[in-house]
mmCIF file of C-alpha atoms in Angstrom:
data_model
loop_
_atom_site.group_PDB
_atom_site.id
_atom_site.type_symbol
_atom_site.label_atom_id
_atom_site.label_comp_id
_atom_site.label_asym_id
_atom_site.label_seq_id
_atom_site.Cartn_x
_atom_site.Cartn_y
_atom_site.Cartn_z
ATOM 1 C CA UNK Q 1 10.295 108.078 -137.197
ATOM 2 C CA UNK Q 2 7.128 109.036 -139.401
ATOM 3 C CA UNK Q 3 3.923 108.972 -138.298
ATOM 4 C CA UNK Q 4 1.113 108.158 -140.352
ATOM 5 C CA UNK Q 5 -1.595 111.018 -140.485
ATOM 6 C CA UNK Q 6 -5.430 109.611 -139.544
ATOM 7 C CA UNK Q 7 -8.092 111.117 -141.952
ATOM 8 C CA UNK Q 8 -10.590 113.225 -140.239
ATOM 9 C CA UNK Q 9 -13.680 111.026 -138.929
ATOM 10 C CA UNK Q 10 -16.915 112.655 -137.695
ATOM 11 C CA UNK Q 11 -17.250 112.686 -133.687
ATOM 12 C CA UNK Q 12 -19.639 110.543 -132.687
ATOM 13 C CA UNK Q 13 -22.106 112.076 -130.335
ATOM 14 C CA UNK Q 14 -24.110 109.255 -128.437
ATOM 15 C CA UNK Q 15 -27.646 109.274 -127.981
ATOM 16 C CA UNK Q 16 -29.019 110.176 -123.978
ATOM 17 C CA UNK Q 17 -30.130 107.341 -122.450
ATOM 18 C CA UNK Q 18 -34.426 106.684 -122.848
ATOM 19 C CA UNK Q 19 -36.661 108.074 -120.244
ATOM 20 C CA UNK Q 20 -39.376 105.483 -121.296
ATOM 21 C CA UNK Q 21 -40.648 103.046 -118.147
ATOM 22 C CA UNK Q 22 -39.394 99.969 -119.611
ATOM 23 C CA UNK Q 23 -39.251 95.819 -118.632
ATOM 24 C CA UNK Q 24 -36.024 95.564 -117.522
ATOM 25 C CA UNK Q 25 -34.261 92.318 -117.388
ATOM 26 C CA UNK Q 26 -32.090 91.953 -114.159
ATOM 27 C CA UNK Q 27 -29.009 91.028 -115.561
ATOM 28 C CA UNK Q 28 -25.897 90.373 -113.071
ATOM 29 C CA UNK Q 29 -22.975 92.193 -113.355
ATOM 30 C CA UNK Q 30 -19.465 90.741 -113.663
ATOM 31 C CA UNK Q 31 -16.161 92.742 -112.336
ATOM 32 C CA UNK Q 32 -13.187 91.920 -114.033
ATOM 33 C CA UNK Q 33 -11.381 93.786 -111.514
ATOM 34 C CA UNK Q 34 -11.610 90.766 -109.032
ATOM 35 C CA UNK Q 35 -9.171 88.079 -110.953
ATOM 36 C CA UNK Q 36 -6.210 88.431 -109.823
ATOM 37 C CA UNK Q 37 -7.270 86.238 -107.049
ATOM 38 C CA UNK Q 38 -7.879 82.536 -107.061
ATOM 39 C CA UNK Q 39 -10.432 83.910 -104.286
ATOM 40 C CA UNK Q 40 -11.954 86.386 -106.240
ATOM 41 C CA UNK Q 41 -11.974 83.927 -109.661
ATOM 42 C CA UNK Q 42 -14.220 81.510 -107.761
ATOM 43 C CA UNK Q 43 -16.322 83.939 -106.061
ATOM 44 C CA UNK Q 44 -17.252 85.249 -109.967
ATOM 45 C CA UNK Q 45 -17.357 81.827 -111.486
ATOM 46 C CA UNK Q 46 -20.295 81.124 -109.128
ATOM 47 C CA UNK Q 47 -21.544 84.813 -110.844
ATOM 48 C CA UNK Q 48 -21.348 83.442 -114.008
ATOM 49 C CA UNK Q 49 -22.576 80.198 -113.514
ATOM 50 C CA UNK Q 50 -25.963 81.772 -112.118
ATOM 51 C CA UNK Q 51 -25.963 84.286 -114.953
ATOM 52 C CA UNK Q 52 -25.556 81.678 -117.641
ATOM 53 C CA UNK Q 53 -28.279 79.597 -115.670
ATOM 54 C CA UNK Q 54 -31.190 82.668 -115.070
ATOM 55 C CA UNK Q 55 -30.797 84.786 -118.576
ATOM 56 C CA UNK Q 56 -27.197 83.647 -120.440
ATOM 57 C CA UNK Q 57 -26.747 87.279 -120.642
ATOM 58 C CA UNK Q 58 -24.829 89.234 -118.254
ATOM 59 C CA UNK Q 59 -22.555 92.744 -117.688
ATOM 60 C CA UNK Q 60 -18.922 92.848 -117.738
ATOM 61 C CA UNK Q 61 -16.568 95.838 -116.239
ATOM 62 C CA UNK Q 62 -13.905 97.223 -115.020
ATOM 63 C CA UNK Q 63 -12.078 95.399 -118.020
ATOM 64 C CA UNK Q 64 -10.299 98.579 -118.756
ATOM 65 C CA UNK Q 65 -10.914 99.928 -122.218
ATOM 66 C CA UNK Q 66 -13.442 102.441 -123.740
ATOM 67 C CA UNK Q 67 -12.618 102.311 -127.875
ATOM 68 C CA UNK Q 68 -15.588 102.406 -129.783
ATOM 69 C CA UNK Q 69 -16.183 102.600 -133.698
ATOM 70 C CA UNK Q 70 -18.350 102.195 -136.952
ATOM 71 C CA UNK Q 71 -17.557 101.795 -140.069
ATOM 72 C CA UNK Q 72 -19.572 99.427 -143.111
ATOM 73 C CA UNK Q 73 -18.241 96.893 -145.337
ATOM 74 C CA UNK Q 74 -18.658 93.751 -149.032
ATOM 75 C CA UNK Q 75 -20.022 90.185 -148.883
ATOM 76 C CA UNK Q 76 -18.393 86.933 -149.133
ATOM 77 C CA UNK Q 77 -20.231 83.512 -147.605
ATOM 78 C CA UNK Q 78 -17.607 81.056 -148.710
ATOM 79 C CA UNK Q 79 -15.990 80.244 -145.704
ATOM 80 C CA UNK Q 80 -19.436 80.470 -143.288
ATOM 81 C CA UNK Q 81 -19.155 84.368 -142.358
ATOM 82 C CA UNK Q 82 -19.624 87.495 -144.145
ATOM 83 C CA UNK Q 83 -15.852 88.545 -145.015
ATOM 84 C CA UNK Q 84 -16.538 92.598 -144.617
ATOM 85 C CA UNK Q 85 -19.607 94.217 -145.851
ATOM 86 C CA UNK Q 86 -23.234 93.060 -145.548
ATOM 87 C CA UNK Q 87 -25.338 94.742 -147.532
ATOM 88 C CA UNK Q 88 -28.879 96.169 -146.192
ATOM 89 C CA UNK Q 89 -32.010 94.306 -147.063
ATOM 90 C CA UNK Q 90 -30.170 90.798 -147.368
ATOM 91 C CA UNK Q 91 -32.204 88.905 -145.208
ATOM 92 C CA UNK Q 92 -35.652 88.536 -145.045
ATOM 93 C CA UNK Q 93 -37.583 89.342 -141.728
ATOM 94 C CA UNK Q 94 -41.293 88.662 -142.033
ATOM 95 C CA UNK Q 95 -44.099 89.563 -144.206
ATOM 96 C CA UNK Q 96 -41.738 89.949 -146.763
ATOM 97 C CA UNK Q 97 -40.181 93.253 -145.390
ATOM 98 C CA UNK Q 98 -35.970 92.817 -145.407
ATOM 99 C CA UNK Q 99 -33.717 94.066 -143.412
ATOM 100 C CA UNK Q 100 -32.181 97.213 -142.813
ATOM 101 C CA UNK Q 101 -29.204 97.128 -141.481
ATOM 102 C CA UNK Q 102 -25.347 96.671 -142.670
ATOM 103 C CA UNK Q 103 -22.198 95.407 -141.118
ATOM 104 C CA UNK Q 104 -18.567 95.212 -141.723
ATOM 105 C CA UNK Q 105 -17.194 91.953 -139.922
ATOM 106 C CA UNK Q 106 -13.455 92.201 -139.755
ATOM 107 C CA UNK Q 107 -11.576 89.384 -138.413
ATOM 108 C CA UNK Q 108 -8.971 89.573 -135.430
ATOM 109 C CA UNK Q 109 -6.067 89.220 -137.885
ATOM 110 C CA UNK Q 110 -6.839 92.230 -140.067
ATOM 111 C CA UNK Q 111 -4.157 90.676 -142.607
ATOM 112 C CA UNK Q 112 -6.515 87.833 -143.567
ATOM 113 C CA UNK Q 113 -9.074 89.492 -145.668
ATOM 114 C CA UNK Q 114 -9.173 92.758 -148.329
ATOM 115 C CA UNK Q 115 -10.609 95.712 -146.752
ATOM 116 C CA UNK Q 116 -12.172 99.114 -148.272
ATOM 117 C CA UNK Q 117 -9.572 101.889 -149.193
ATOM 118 C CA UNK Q 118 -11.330 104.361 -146.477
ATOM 119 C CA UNK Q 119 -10.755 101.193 -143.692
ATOM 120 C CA UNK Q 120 -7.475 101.331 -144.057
ATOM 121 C CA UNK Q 121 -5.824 103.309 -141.938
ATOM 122 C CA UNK Q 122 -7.801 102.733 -139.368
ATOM 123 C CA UNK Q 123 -6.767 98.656 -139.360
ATOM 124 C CA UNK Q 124 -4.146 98.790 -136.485
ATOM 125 C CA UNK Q 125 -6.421 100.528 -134.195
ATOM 126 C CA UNK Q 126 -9.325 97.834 -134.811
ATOM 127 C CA UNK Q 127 -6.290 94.846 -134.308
ATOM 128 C CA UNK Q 128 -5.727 96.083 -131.017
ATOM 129 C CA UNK Q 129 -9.221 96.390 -130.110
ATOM 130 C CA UNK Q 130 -9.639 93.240 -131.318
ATOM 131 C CA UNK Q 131 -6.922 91.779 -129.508
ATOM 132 C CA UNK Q 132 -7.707 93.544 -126.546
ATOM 133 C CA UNK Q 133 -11.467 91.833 -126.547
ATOM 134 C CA UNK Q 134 -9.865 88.548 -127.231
ATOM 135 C CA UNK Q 135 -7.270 88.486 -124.140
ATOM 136 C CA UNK Q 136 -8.577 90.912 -121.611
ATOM 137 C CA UNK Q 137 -11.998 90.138 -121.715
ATOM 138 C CA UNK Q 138 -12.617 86.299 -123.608
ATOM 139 C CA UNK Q 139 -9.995 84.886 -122.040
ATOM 140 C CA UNK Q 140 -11.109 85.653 -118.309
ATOM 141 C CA UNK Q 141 -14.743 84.909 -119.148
ATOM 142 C CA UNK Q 142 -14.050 81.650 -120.607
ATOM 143 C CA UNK Q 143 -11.447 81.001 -117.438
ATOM 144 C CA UNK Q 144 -14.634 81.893 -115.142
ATOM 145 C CA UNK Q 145 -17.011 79.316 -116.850
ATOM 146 C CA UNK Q 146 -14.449 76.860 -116.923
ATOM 147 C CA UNK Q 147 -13.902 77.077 -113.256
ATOM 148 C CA UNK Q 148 -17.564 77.328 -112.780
ATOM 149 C CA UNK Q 149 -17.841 73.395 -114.566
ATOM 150 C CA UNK Q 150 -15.032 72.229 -112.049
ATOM 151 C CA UNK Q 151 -12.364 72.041 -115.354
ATOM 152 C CA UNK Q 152 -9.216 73.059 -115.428
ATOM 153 C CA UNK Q 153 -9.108 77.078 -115.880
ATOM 154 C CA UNK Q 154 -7.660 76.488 -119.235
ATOM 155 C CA UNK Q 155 -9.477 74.352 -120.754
ATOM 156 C CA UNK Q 156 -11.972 76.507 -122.831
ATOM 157 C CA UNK Q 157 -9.056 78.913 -123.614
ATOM 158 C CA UNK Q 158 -7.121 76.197 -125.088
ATOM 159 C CA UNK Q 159 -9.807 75.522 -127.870
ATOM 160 C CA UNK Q 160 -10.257 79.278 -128.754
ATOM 161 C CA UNK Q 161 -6.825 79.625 -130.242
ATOM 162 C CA UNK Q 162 -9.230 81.309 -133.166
ATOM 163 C CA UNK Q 163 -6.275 81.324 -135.280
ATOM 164 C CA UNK Q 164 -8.749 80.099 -138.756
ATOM 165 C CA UNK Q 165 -10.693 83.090 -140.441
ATOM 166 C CA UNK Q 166 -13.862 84.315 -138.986
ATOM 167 C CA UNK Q 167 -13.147 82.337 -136.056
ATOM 168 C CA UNK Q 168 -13.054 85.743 -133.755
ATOM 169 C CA UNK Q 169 -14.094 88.645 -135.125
ATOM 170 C CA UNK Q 170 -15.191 92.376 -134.796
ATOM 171 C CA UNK Q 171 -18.679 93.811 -136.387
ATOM 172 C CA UNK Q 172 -19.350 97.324 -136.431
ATOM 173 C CA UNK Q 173 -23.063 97.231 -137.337
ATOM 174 C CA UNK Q 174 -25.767 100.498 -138.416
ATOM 175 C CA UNK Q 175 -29.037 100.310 -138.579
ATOM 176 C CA UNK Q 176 -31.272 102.640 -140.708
ATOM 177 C CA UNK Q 177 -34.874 104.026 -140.376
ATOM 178 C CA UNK Q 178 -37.619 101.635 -141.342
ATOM 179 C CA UNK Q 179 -40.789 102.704 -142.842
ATOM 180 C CA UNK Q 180 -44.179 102.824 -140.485
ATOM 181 C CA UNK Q 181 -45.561 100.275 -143.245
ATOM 182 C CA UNK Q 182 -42.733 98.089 -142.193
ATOM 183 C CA UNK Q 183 -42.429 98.611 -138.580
ATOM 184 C CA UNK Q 184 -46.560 98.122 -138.916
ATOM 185 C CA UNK Q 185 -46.155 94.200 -140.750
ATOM 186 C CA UNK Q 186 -42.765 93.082 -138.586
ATOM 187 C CA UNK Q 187 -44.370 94.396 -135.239
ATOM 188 C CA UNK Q 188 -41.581 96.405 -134.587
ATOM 189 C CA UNK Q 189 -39.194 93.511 -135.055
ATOM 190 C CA UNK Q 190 -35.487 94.703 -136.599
ATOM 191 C CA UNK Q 191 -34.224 91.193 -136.195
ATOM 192 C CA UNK Q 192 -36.188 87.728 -135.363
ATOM 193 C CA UNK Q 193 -35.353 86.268 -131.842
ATOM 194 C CA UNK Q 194 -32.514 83.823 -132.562
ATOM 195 C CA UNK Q 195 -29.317 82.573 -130.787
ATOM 196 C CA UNK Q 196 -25.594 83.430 -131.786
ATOM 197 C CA UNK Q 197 -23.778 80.290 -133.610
ATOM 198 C CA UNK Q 198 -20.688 80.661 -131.925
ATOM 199 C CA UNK Q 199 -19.501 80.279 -127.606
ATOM 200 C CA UNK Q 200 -19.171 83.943 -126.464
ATOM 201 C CA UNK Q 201 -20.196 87.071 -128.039
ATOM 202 C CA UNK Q 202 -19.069 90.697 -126.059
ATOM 203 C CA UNK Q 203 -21.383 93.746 -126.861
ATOM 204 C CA UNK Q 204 -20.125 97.522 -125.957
ATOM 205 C CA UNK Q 205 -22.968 98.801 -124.469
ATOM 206 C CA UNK Q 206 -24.917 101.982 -125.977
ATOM 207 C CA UNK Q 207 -27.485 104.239 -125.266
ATOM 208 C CA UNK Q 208 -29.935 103.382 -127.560
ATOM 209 C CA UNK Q 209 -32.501 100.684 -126.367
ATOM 210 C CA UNK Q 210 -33.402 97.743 -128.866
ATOM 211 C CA UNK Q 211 -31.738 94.433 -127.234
ATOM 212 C CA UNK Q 212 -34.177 92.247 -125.655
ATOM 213 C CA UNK Q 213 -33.775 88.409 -124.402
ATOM 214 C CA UNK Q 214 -36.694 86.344 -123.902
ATOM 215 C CA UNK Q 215 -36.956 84.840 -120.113
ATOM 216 C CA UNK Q 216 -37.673 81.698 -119.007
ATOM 217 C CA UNK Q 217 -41.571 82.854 -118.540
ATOM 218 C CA UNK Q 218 -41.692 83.648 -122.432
ATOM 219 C CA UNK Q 219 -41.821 87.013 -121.912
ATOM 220 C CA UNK Q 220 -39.272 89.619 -123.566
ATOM 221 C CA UNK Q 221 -37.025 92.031 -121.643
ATOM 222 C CA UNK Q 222 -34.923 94.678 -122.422
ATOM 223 C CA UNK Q 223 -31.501 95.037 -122.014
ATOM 224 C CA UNK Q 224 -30.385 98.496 -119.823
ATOM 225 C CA UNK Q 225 -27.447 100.447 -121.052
ATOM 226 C CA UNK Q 226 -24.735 100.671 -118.568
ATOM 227 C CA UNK Q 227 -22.185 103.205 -119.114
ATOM 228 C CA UNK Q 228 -18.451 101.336 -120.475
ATOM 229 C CA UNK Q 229 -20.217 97.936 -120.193
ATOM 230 C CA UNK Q 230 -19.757 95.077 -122.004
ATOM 231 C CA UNK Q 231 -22.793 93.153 -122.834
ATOM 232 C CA UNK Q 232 -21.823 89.186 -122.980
ATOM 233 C CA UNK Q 233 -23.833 86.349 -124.123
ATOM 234 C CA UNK Q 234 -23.364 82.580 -124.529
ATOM 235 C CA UNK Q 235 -24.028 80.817 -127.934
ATOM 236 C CA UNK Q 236 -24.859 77.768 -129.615
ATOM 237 C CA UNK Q 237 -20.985 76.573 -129.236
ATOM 238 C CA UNK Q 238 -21.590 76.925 -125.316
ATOM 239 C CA UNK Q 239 -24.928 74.912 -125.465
ATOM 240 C CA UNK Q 240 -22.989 71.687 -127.031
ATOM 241 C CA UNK Q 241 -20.192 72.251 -125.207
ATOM 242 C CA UNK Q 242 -22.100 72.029 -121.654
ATOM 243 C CA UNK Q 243 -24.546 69.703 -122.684
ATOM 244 C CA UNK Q 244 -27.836 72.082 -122.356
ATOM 245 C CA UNK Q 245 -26.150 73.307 -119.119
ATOM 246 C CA UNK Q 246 -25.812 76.979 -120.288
ATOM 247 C CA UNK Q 247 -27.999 76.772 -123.471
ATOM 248 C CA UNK Q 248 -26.978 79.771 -126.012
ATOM 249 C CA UNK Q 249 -29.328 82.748 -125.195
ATOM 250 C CA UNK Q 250 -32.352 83.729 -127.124
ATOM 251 C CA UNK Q 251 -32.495 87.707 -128.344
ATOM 252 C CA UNK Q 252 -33.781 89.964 -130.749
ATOM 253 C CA UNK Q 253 -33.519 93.801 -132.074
ATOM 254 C CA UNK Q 254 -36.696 95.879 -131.960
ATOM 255 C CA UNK Q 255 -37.583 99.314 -132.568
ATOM 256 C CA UNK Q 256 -36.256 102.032 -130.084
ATOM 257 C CA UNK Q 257 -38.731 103.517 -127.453
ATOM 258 C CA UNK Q 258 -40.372 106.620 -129.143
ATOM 259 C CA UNK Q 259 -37.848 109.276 -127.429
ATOM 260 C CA UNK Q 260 -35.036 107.315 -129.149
ATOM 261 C CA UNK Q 261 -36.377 106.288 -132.821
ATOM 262 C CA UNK Q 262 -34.844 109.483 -133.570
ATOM 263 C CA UNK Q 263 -31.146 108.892 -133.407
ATOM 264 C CA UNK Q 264 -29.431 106.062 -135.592
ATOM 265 C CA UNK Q 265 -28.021 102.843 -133.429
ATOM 266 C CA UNK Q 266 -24.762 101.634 -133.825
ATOM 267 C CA UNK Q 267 -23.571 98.765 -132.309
ATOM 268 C CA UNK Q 268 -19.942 97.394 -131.394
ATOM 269 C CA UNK Q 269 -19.214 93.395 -130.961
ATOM 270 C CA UNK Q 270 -16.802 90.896 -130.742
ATOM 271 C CA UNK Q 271 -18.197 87.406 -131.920
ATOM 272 C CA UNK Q 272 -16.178 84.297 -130.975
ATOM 273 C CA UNK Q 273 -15.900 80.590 -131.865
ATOM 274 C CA UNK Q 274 -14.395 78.086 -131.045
ATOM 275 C CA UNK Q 275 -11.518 76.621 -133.380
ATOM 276 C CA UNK Q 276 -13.197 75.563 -136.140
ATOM 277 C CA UNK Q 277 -11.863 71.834 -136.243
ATOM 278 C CA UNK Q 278 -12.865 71.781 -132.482
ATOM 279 C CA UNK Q 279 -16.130 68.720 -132.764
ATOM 280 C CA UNK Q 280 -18.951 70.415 -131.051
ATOM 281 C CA UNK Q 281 -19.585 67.274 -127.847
ATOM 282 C CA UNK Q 282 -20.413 68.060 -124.633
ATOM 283 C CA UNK Q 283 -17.377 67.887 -121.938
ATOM 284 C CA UNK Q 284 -17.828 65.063 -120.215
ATOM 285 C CA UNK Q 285 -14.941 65.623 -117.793
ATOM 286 C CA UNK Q 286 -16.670 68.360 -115.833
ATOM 287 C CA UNK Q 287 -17.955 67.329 -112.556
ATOM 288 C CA UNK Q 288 -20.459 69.306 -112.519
ATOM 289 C CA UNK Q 289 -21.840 68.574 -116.033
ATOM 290 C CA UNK Q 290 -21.643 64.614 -114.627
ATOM 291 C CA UNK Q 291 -23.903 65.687 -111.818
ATOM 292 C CA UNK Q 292 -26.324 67.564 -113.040
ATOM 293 C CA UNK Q 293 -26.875 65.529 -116.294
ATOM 294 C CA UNK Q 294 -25.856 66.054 -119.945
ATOM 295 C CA UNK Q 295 -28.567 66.630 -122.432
ATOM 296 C CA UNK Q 296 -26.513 66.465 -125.735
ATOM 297 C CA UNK Q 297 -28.125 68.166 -128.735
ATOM 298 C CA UNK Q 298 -27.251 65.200 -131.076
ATOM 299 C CA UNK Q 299 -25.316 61.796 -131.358
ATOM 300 C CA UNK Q 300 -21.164 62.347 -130.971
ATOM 301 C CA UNK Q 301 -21.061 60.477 -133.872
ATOM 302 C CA UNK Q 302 -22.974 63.394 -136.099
ATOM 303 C CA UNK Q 303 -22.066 66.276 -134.131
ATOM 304 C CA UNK Q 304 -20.719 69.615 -136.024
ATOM 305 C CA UNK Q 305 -17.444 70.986 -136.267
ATOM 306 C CA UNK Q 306 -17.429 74.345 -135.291
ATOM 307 C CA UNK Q 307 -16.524 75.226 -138.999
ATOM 308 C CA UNK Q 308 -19.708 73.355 -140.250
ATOM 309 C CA UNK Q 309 -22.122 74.504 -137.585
ATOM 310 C CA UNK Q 310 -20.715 78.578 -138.649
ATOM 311 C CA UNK Q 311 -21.115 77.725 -142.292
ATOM 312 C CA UNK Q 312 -24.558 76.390 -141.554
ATOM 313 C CA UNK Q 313 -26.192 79.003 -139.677
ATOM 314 C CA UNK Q 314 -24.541 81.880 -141.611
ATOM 315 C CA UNK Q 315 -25.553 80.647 -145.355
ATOM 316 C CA UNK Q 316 -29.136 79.622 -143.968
ATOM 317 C CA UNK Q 317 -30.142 83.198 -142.169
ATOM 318 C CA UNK Q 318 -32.682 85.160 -143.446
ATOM 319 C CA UNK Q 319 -32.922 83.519 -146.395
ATOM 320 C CA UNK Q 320 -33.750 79.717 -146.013
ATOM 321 C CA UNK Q 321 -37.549 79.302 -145.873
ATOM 322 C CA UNK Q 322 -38.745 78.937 -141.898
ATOM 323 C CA UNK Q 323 -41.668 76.402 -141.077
ATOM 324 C CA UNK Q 324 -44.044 76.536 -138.322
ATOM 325 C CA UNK Q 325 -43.225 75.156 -135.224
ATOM 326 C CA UNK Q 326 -45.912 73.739 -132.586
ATOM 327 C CA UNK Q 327 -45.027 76.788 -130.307
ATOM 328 C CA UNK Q 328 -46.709 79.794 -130.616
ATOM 329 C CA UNK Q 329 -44.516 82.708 -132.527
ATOM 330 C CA UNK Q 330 -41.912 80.383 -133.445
ATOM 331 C CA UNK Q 331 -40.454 79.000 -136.860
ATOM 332 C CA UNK Q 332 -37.728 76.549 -137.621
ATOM 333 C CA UNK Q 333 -35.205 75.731 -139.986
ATOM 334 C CA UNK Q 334 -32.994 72.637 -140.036
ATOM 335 C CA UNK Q 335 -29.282 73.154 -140.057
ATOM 336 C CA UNK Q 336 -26.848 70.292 -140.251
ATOM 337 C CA UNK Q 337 -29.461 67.923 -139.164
ATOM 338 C CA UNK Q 338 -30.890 70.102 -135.736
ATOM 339 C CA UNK Q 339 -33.636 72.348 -135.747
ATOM 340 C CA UNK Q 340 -32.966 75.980 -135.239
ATOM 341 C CA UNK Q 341 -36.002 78.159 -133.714
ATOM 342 C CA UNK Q 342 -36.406 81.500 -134.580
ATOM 343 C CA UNK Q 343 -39.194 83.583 -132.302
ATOM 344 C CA UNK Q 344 -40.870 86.306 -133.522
#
């Protein structure tokens, strides 16, 4: 049997972790290693449930992998996601300063989309990293938060089937040096604090510090690097879903700490929705969304799709005009009826 001969790629030498004294946030941290018990499952479902509740962000490990690559992309907004490459400076960020950073978004089934000639022979490695994110690590967080709501341990996996394109998805993202002028006008904002459209997204932690979420006392925190951790999040699928219960989790990109601005930061994720036909309403079936109260974003009658809610929020960032909200730092934008905040 033949075997197909990999072109060379660069090594990839990681930056050290920062020395700087920052404001960590404590962020819980979730071992996948503890599953195979219906002991263990409920024992982390109570983790998750408290992590979703304090910061929506928390650590995953132990889930057994350590792949980790880069490459950039083309741009296509038909179907509500960027189909490959995004080009830098496509969105705006503030004081009219655009962004500078590119992605290549390739979905789970590589076979769905055109990809670059140099891509290529690289796609069957990136399918089973994909697929790897999707079943090892998706799958058992969704099982956790299910159990957490007192539903069937199924019943969030059974509505990611993610079988429509750009429904799951890898992004290798890069981002490049800004100019002091820049840095000076965006305060050191890459991108605006926002929340992800979709339910979960996974994050392979790296060295270089620029993640923050904003806490519950308005104040932003960084996120640490942890060493072959995944960094997961909920999204704006998850807040409809639960009814406000785990609200999708507000974070932005800033500027590294000076003893990092040096070295260029890559990032690794795995984005997830739920099918898109699946009608964004809250679950009403949990027991423990009954008890604590549901606080649905809209009517039934008018909620999303996931489909329309992805389309929305994809075709409006960075390039719809924002309006002042009443809160300090923050600007809106109405998508498919709700307002979106973004916080800067």
């Amino acid at each position: 049997m033949s075997v197909t001969a990999l072109p060379p790629v660069p090594h990839y030498n990681a930056a050290p972790p920062t020395k700087a004294d920052l404001d960590y946030a404590d962020l819980a941290t979730i071992d996948l290693s503890k599953m195979e018990s219906a002991q263990g499952r409920a024992a982390l479902a109570s983790q998750v449930r408290d992590a979703l509740l304090t910061h929506g962000f928390f650590y995953v490990v132990n889930h057994g992998d350590e792949e980790k690559r880069l490459y950039s992309d083309i741009d296509q907004e038909e179907t509500g996601w960027y189909q490959a490459y995004k080009l830098r400076q496509y969105w705006h960020i503030d004081a009219g300063v655009r962004d500078q950073l590119e992605y290549i978004n390739i979905d789970r089934d590589v076979h769905k989309q055109d990809h670059p000639e140099a891509l290529r022979p690289f796609l069957p490695e990136i399918e089973e990293f994909a697929r790897f994110n999707h079943a090892n690590v998706l799958f058992a967080v969704l099982r956790l938060i299910a159990l957490s709501l007192e539903l069937p341990e199924d019943a969030l996996v059974k509505i990611h089937n993610c079988n429509g394109l750009g429904e799951a998805f890898v992004r290798f993202i890069k981002y490049y040096p800004r100019s002091a002028e820049d840095e000076e006008k965006t305060n050191n904002v890459w991108l605006k604090g926002h929340t992800d459209s979709g339910s979960i997204t996974i994050l392979w932690s790296q060295p270089v510090a620029a993640l923050q979420i904003l806490g519950k006392d308005g104040k932003w925190r960084w996120v640490k690097h942890v060493e072959n951790a995944l960094v997961v999040n909920a999204g704006d699928a998850m807040d409809f879903l639960t009814g406000g219960y785990y609200k999708g989790t507000i974070h932005r990109v800033v500027q590294p700490p000076p003893d990092q601005q040096q070295y260029t930061r890559l990032g690794v994720f795995y984005f997830t929705m739920t099918d898109g036909d699946v009608k964004l309403v809250p679950l009403y079936e949990s027991p423990v969304l009954k008890r604590v109260g549901i606080n649905p974003r809209c009517e039934d009658s008018v909620a999303p799709t996931m489909l329309e809610w992805r389309r929305g929020r994809a075709n409006g960032y960075g390039r719809t005009e924002l309006r002042p909200s009443k809160e300090k730092g923050v600007e809106e934008e109405i998508i498919n009826g709700l307002v979106i905040k973004h916080y800067n």
